[in-house]
Short mmCIF file of C-alpha atoms in Angstrom, two decimals:
data_model
loop_
_atom_site.label_atom_id
_atom_site.label_comp_id
_atom_site.label_asym_id
_atom_site.label_seq_id
_atom_site.Cartn_x
_atom_site.Cartn_y
_atom_site.Cartn_z
CA MET A 1 89.40 97.91 94.73
CA LEU A 2 92.32 100.32 94.94
CA ALA A 3 91.29 103.60 93.25
CA GLU A 4 93.65 104.77 90.50
CA ALA A 5 94.28 108.15 92.11
CA GLN A 6 95.12 106.58 95.47
CA ALA A 7 97.31 103.96 93.79
CA LEU A 8 99.35 106.69 92.12
CA LEU A 9 99.74 108.53 95.42
CA ASP A 10 100.89 105.32 97.11
CA ALA A 11 103.34 104.57 94.31
CA ARG A 12 104.81 108.07 94.54
CA ALA A 13 105.18 107.66 98.29
CA LEU A 14 107.30 104.58 97.57
CA LEU A 15 109.17 105.60 94.41
CA GLY A 16 109.03 109.40 94.35
CA LEU A 17 107.29 111.77 91.97
CA GLY A 18 108.73 109.97 88.93
CA ALA A 19 106.49 106.92 89.47
CA GLN A 20 104.50 105.98 86.37
CA PRO A 21 102.01 103.16 85.71
CA LEU A 22 103.66 99.97 84.43
CA SER A 23 100.93 97.31 84.36
CA ARG A 24 97.69 96.20 85.95
CA GLY A 25 96.92 92.55 86.57
CA ALA A 26 94.18 90.57 88.24
CA THR A 27 95.74 90.83 91.71
CA CYS A 28 97.98 93.91 91.75
CA VAL A 29 98.88 97.14 89.99
CA ALA A 30 102.51 98.03 89.25
CA PHE A 31 104.36 101.34 88.91
CA THR A 32 107.97 102.10 88.01
CA ASP A 33 110.45 104.93 88.12
CA GLY A 34 112.64 103.25 85.49
CA ARG A 35 114.84 101.49 88.05
CA ARG A 36 112.41 100.06 90.58
CA VAL A 37 108.95 98.51 90.55
CA ALA A 38 106.30 99.08 93.21
CA ARG A 39 103.48 96.54 93.30
CA LEU A 40 100.28 97.40 95.15
CA ALA A 41 97.82 94.64 96.03
CA LEU A 42 94.27 94.85 94.70
CA GLY A 43 93.16 92.29 97.26
CA PRO A 44 94.44 89.41 99.42
CA GLU A 45 94.93 87.23 96.33
CA ALA A 46 98.10 89.19 95.51
CA ARG A 47 100.00 87.52 98.40
CA LEU A 48 102.78 90.12 98.22
CA GLY A 49 104.16 89.19 101.64
CA VAL A 50 104.91 85.58 100.74
CA GLN A 51 106.16 86.67 97.31
CA ALA A 52 108.77 88.86 98.99
CA LEU A 53 109.72 85.98 101.30
CA LEU A 54 110.21 83.64 98.33
CA GLN A 55 112.29 86.15 96.40
CA ARG A 56 114.55 86.77 99.38
CA ARG A 57 115.07 83.06 100.06
CA LEU A 58 115.76 82.30 96.40
CA ALA A 59 118.13 85.25 96.01
CA ALA A 60 120.07 84.04 99.05
CA GLN A 61 120.74 80.80 97.14
CA GLY A 62 121.79 82.46 93.91
CA VAL A 63 118.54 82.17 91.95
CA PRO A 64 118.03 85.13 89.59
CA VAL A 65 114.98 86.94 90.98
CA PRO A 66 114.29 90.67 91.41
CA PRO A 67 116.00 91.86 94.62
CA VAL A 68 113.39 92.96 97.17
CA LEU A 69 114.01 96.47 98.44
CA ALA A 70 110.98 96.85 100.70
CA ALA A 71 107.69 95.16 101.55
CA GLY A 72 104.93 95.96 103.99
CA VAL A 73 101.68 97.87 104.41
CA LEU A 74 100.87 101.51 103.69
CA ARG A 75 98.12 103.46 105.47
CA GLY A 76 97.52 100.45 107.66
CA GLU A 77 95.78 98.58 104.83
CA GLN A 78 97.64 98.72 101.50
CA ALA A 79 100.05 95.80 100.94
CA TYR A 80 103.03 96.64 98.76
CA CYS A 81 106.38 95.34 97.56
CA VAL A 82 109.24 97.25 95.94
CA ASP A 83 111.94 95.48 93.97
CA ILE A 84 114.41 96.11 91.15
CA LEU A 85 113.02 96.39 87.62
CA MET A 86 114.43 93.47 85.63
CA THR A 87 114.73 93.84 81.87
CA GLY A 88 115.83 91.44 79.14
CA ASP A 89 116.78 91.59 75.49
CA LEU A 90 115.38 90.19 72.27
CA GLN A 91 117.46 87.01 72.27
CA PRO A 92 115.46 83.81 72.73
CA PRO A 93 116.30 81.35 75.50
CA SER A 94 119.21 79.03 74.77
CA ASP A 95 119.65 75.45 75.97
CA SER A 96 121.71 76.90 78.81
CA GLY A 97 118.86 79.29 79.58
CA TRP A 98 116.39 76.43 79.98
CA ALA A 99 118.93 74.72 82.21
CA ASP A 100 119.09 77.94 84.26
CA LEU A 101 115.34 77.70 84.78
CA GLY A 102 115.67 74.06 85.80
CA HIS A 103 118.32 74.96 88.39
CA ALA A 104 116.08 77.76 89.71
CA LEU A 105 113.17 75.35 90.08
CA ARG A 106 115.38 72.81 91.82
CA VAL A 107 116.13 75.42 94.51
CA LEU A 108 112.49 76.53 94.72
CA HIS A 109 111.26 72.96 95.10
CA ALA A 110 113.74 72.30 97.90
CA LEU A 111 112.60 75.17 100.15
CA PRO A 112 111.15 74.11 103.53
CA ARG A 113 107.35 74.11 103.37
CA SER A 114 104.22 72.54 104.81
CA GLY A 115 100.60 72.00 103.85
CA HIS A 116 98.97 71.94 100.45
CA GLY A 117 97.88 74.36 97.77
CA LEU A 118 98.27 78.11 97.42
CA LEU A 119 100.61 79.64 99.97
CA THR A 120 99.25 81.59 102.90
CA ASP A 121 100.28 85.22 102.65
CA ARG A 122 102.71 85.58 105.51
CA PRO A 123 106.26 86.98 105.54
CA ASP A 124 107.91 84.27 107.63
CA LEU A 125 106.72 80.81 106.58
CA LEU A 126 105.94 78.84 103.42
CA GLN A 127 102.69 77.11 104.27
CA GLY A 128 99.93 75.87 101.98
CA GLN A 129 96.44 76.97 102.93
CA ALA A 130 94.56 73.78 101.96
CA PRO A 131 94.00 70.80 104.28
CA ASP A 132 94.73 67.97 101.82
CA PRO A 133 96.24 67.35 98.35
CA GLU A 134 92.98 67.48 96.38
CA ALA A 135 91.94 70.68 98.11
CA GLY A 136 95.41 71.96 97.27
CA VAL A 137 94.77 71.41 93.56
CA ARG A 138 91.36 73.08 93.86
CA SER A 139 92.88 76.13 95.54
CA ARG A 140 94.78 76.79 92.32
CA LEU A 141 92.53 75.15 89.70
CA PRO A 142 89.09 75.49 91.28
CA GLU A 143 87.02 73.74 88.60
CA ALA A 144 89.41 71.31 86.90
CA TRP A 145 87.88 67.83 86.64
CA PRO A 146 87.86 65.55 88.62
CA PHE A 147 88.57 67.91 91.55
CA GLY A 148 86.00 70.68 91.12
CA THR A 149 82.21 70.71 90.90
CA VAL A 150 81.94 71.00 87.10
CA PRO A 151 81.38 67.56 85.51
CA LEU A 152 83.59 66.43 82.67
CA ASP A 153 80.99 66.90 79.94
CA ARG A 154 80.55 70.54 80.97
CA GLN A 155 84.24 71.38 81.00
CA PRO A 156 84.95 74.09 78.37
CA LEU A 157 87.82 71.95 77.07
CA VAL A 158 85.49 69.01 76.35
CA GLN A 159 82.76 71.26 74.98
CA ALA A 160 85.31 72.66 72.54
CA ASP A 161 86.30 69.14 71.44
CA PRO A 162 83.88 66.38 72.60
CA ALA A 163 86.29 63.71 71.34
CA LEU A 164 88.38 64.43 74.45
CA HIS A 165 85.64 63.18 76.77
CA ALA A 166 86.27 59.43 76.57
CA PRO A 167 90.08 59.44 76.91
CA LEU A 168 89.89 61.96 79.77
CA ALA A 169 87.21 59.94 81.57
CA ARG A 170 89.53 56.94 81.57
CA ARG A 171 92.15 59.01 83.41
CA ALA A 172 90.08 59.96 86.49
CA GLU A 173 91.95 57.69 88.91
CA ASP A 174 95.32 58.63 87.43
CA LEU A 175 94.54 62.32 87.95
CA ARG A 176 93.54 61.70 91.55
CA ARG A 177 96.71 59.68 92.09
CA VAL A 178 99.06 62.30 90.67
CA ALA A 179 97.59 64.96 92.97
CA GLN A 180 98.68 62.83 95.97
CA GLY A 181 102.40 63.11 95.17
CA PRO A 182 104.91 64.72 97.53
CA THR A 183 104.44 68.48 97.65
CA ARG A 184 107.05 71.07 96.80
CA VAL A 185 106.88 74.85 96.56
CA CYS A 186 106.08 75.28 92.87
CA HIS A 187 105.76 78.40 90.74
CA THR A 188 102.81 76.86 88.77
CA ASP A 189 102.51 79.58 86.08
CA LEU A 190 105.68 79.67 83.98
CA HIS A 191 104.44 81.61 80.96
CA ALA A 192 106.73 83.87 78.94
CA GLY A 193 105.88 86.96 80.97
CA GLN A 194 107.38 85.37 84.08
CA LEU A 195 110.80 84.77 82.51
CA VAL A 196 113.34 87.48 81.71
CA TRP A 197 116.05 86.43 79.26
CA ARG A 198 119.35 88.17 78.56
CA GLY A 199 121.85 86.77 76.10
CA GLY A 200 119.82 83.55 76.04
CA ARG A 201 120.28 83.00 79.78
CA LEU A 202 117.73 83.39 82.55
CA ALA A 203 118.09 86.89 84.00
CA ALA A 204 115.08 86.72 86.32
CA LEU A 205 112.21 84.48 87.40
CA LEU A 206 109.20 86.64 88.25
CA ASP A 207 105.84 86.69 90.03
CA PHE A 208 105.29 84.11 92.75
CA GLY A 209 101.69 85.13 93.41
CA ASP A 210 100.43 81.69 92.31
CA ALA A 211 103.12 79.70 94.13
CA ALA A 212 101.67 76.62 95.77
CA CYS A 213 102.60 73.47 97.66
CA VAL A 214 101.87 70.87 94.98
CA PRO A 215 103.78 68.04 93.25
CA ALA A 216 106.80 69.24 91.26
CA ALA A 217 105.45 67.73 88.03
CA TRP A 218 103.10 70.74 87.92
CA ASP A 219 106.01 73.04 87.01
CA VAL A 220 107.20 70.66 84.29
CA ALA A 221 103.69 70.66 82.81
CA SER A 222 103.54 74.45 83.01
CA VAL A 223 106.77 74.80 81.02
CA ALA A 224 105.44 72.33 78.47
CA TYR A 225 102.14 74.19 78.10
CA PHE A 226 103.72 77.56 77.41
CA HIS A 227 107.03 76.59 75.78
CA GLY A 228 106.69 73.04 74.45
CA TRP A 229 107.80 69.60 75.55
CA VAL A 230 111.36 69.98 74.26
CA ALA A 231 111.91 72.92 76.62
CA ALA A 232 110.15 71.03 79.40
CA GLU A 233 112.50 68.08 79.00
CA GLN A 234 115.53 70.40 79.24
CA VAL A 235 114.14 72.14 82.31
CA ALA A 236 113.17 68.87 83.98
CA GLY A 237 116.61 67.40 83.37
CA ALA A 238 118.31 70.36 85.04
CA ALA A 239 115.80 70.30 87.90
CA GLY A 240 116.38 66.59 88.50
CA LEU A 241 112.79 65.73 87.62
CA PRO A 242 111.22 63.20 85.24
CA CYS A 243 109.31 64.51 82.24
CA GLY A 244 106.90 61.63 81.90
CA THR A 245 103.50 60.42 82.99
CA ASP A 246 102.98 62.74 85.96
CA ALA A 247 103.83 65.84 83.92
CA ALA A 248 101.42 64.76 81.17
CA LEU A 249 98.66 64.18 83.74
CA PHE A 250 99.16 67.61 85.26
CA GLY A 251 99.13 68.89 81.69
CA LEU A 252 95.55 67.62 81.35
CA LEU A 253 94.57 69.64 84.42
CA LEU A 254 96.29 72.76 83.09
CA ALA A 255 94.62 72.35 79.70
CA GLN A 256 91.22 72.35 81.42
CA HIS A 257 92.13 75.47 83.40
CA ARG A 258 93.43 77.35 80.37
CA ALA A 259 90.38 76.37 78.32
CA ALA A 260 88.09 77.73 81.04
CA ARG A 261 89.97 81.03 80.87
CA ALA A 262 90.18 81.22 77.08
CA ARG A 263 88.67 84.32 75.50
CA ARG A 264 89.96 83.86 71.97
CA ARG A 265 89.79 80.93 69.57
CA GLU A 266 93.55 80.58 69.43
CA GLN A 267 93.69 80.27 73.22
CA MET A 268 91.12 77.48 73.14
CA ALA A 269 92.95 75.83 70.26
CA GLN A 270 96.16 75.85 72.30
CA ALA A 271 94.41 74.21 75.27
CA VAL A 272 92.77 71.54 73.09
CA GLY A 273 95.97 70.81 71.20
CA PHE A 274 97.96 70.53 74.40
CA ALA A 275 95.42 68.10 75.87
CA HIS A 276 95.76 65.90 72.79
CA GLY A 277 99.52 66.04 73.12
CA CYS A 278 99.35 64.99 76.77
CA LEU A 279 97.05 62.09 75.94
CA GLY A 280 99.46 61.05 73.21
CA ARG A 281 102.33 61.03 75.71
CA LEU A 282 100.18 58.88 77.99
CA GLY A 283 99.42 56.45 75.18
CA SER A 284 95.72 57.35 75.20
CA TRP A 285 93.64 57.46 72.06
CA ALA A 286 92.69 60.88 70.73
CA PRO A 287 91.97 62.14 67.20
CA ALA A 288 95.05 63.32 65.35
CA THR A 289 93.36 66.59 64.37
CA PRO A 290 91.42 68.21 67.23
CA ALA A 291 88.17 69.78 66.07
CA LEU A 292 87.23 72.97 67.89
CA GLY A 293 83.55 73.53 68.48
CA HIS A 294 81.78 76.78 67.85
CA ARG A 295 81.30 77.85 71.43
CA LEU A 296 83.72 80.78 71.16
CA ALA A 297 82.94 83.78 69.07
CA ALA A 298 85.31 84.57 66.25
CA PRO A 299 87.96 87.15 67.21
#
């Protein structure tokens, strides 16, 4: 773990004495001087080298991403990346903004790549670290059924709403099939914090630490989970992707993952509701009103 005092010293070595803490995530800590951002890895999971590679390749093709100013290793051990601080405004995304995201994903998905799953952290090549498609899914969603070791009846999603068990169980082969699709470099985690909007248009696509070689329907499902199916359909159209069965199946995997990470009742409710919506899009039976269990403590 990078000590706070050492992190500040490293940030000031990169940005000058004006460096101040910006945020701390699961894989890196960020500092800013108001113009630039320095990200320092907290461990190998940060994959800052391949993030810089992706940003440079996308920027070269006109995708709005933070320009990379520097990347490397400090003190022989501390991985870092410095790029421009990207800021937005209070205007929500417009239809054109969702199309911007679709065009960005089209470019991302077309980048040369090999392998499966989370990208190996190297500055020269986009290569998945898993040996096969199912292992690729597990590298990103380690316990999502039917790919992990946790059985369906012990999935937090199903424990929150047992009525999901039967319709999910009927989809085992479909979920295995969808994981076998052609791989693309996908972002995989398109929540609001990864998208910078300005005037309703996409000003920047951020944070490629979870980028993986997986089927492109994953990104469609990710947009749907965080922004709704209407936005997902707009993004998919601009990306040249369908917004149908495969996206809904990946949505069931994402719902399991988000349920396992839920710490508040509203987060679990979102995961359960999204799973029901995906089953509805697949034509599977599910109760119209999901009933959350009492496993989570009240906020």
